[in-house]
XYZ file of C-alpha atoms in Angstrom:
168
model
C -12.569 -0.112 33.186
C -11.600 -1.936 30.219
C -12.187 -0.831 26.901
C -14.439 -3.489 24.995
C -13.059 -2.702 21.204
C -9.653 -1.912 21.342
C -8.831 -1.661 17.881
C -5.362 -0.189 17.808
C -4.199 -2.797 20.034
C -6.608 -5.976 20.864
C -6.508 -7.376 24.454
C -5.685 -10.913 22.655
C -2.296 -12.371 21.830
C -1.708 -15.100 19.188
C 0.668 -17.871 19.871
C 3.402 -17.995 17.544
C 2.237 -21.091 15.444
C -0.250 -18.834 14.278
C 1.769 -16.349 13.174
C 3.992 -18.922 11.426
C 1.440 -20.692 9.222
C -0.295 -16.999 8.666
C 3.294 -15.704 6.930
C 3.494 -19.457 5.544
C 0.374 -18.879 4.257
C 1.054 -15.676 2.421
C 4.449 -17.154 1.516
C 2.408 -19.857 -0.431
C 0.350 -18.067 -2.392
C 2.896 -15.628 -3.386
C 4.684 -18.708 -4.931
C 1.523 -19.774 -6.322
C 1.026 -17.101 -8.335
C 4.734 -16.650 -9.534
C 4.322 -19.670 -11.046
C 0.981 -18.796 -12.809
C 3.348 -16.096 -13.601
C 6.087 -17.833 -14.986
C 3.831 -19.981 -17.431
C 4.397 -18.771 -21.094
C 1.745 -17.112 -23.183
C 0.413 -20.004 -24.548
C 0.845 -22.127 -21.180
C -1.132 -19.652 -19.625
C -3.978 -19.487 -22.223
C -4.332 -23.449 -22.373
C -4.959 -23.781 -18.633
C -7.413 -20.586 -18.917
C -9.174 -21.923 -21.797
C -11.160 -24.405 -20.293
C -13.306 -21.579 -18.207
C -13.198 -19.579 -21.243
C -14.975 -22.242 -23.167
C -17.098 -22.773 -19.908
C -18.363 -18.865 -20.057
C -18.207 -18.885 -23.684
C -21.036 -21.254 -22.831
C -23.040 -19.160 -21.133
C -22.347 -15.834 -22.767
C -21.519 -16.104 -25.843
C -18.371 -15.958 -28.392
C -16.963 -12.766 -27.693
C -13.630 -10.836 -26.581
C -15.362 -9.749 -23.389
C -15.847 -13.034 -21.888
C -12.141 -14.090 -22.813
C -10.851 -10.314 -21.310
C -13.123 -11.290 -18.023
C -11.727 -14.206 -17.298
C -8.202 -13.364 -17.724
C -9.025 -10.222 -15.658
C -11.384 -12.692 -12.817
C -7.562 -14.673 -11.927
C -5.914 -11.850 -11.847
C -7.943 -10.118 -9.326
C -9.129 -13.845 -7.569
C -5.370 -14.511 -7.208
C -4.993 -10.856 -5.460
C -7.858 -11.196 -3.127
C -6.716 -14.184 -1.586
C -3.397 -12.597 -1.052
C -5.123 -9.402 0.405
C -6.846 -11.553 2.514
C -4.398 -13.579 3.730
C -2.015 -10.606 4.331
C -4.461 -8.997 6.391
C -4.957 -12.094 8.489
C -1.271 -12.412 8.861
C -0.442 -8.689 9.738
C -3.774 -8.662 12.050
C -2.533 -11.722 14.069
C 1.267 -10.529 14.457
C 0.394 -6.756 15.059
C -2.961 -6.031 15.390
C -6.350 -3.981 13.558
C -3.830 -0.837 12.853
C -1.693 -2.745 10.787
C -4.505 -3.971 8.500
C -3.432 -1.614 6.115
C 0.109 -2.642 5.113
C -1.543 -5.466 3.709
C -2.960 -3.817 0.957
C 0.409 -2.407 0.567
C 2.259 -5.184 0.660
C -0.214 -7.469 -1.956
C 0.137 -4.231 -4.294
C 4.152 -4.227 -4.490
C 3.808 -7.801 -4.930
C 1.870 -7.191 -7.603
C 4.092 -4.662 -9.724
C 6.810 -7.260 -9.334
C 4.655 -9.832 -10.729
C 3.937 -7.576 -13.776
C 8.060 -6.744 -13.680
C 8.030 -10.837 -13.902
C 6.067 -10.803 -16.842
C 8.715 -8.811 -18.782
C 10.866 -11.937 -19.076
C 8.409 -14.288 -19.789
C 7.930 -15.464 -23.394
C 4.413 -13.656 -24.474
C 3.666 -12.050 -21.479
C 4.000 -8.452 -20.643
C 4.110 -5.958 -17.479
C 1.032 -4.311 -17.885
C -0.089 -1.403 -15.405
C -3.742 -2.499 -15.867
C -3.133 -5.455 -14.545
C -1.314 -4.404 -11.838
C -4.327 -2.184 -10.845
C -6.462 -5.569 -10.949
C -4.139 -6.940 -8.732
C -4.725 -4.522 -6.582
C -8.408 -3.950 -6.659
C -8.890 -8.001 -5.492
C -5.947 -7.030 -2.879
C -8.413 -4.336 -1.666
C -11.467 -6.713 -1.464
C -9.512 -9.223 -0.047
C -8.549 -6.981 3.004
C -11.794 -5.612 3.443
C -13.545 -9.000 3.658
C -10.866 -9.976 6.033
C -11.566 -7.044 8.157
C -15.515 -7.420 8.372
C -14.447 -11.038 9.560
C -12.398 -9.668 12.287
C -14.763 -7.244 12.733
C -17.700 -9.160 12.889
C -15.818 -12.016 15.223
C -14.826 -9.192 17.845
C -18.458 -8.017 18.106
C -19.374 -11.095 18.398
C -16.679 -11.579 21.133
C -17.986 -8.479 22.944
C -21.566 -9.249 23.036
C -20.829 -12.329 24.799
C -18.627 -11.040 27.142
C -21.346 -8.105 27.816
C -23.774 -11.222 28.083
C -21.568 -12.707 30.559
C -21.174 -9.759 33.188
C -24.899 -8.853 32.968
C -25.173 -12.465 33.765
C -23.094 -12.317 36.575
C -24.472 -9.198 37.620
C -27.973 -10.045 37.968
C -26.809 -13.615 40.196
């Protein structure tokens, strides 16, 4: 009889496309944000300042907002890395690999602080690096309801489909 969740090892192969443009993927977004990386201080804080002003707006002139939205890109950049880790290492190995991608997005992220050391006005900061890997952690647990969710889906149809059969 086969077994309708396999999650160490699902029944389904990818083709190899999909493995490429999942790496490629996390390949581009790691060089997306080692540029946001490389941008000096005050590079950084002019591109930044716009949704600064924007929450400013709506909450007020304070150091909080300014600290959140620093804090929001660092842990936005992050998630979409998590995510798109998790993607990649589900598609090339499977749902027990899931987990290297949260270790993988957080070593990225300590050498993106390590980065920061030699960039004028920027620092390595371990708070940051925690951030980092906070959105890496929601990032690969939103990617793994997905899967999750699109497997049961999967199942129920395919349990649809033999009672189908079954009662013909």
């Amino acid at each position: 009889m086969q077994q309708e969740n396999n999650i160490s090892c699902p029944n389904q192969t990818f083709p190899a496309y999909a493995k490429i443009i999942c790496w490629a993927l996390c390949a581009v977004c790691m060089a997306v944000i080692f540029w946001f990386s490389s941008r000096t201080a005050s590079e950084s804080s002019a591109q930044s300042d716009i949704f600064v002003e924007f929450f400013k707006s709506i909450f007020g002139d304070n150091a909080v907002t300014d600290f959140i939205v620093r804090k929001a890109a660092h842990f936005s950049e992050f998630a979409g890395l998590g995510l798109l880790f998790a993607v990649a290492f589900y598609v090339q190995f499977g749902m027990a690999k899931i987990p290297f991608a949260l270790l993988c997005a957080s070593a990225y992220a300590v050498s993106d602080e390590v980065h920061q050391i030699f960039v004028e006005g920027r620092a390595c900061k371990v708070e940051d690096w925690a951030i980092d890997t906070a959105g890496a952690l929601l990032g690969v647990l939103v990617a793994l309801a997905a899967i999750l969710a699109a497997q049961h889906i999967k199942n129920a149809d395919q349990r649809k489909l033999i009672i189908d059969r079954k009662s013909n």
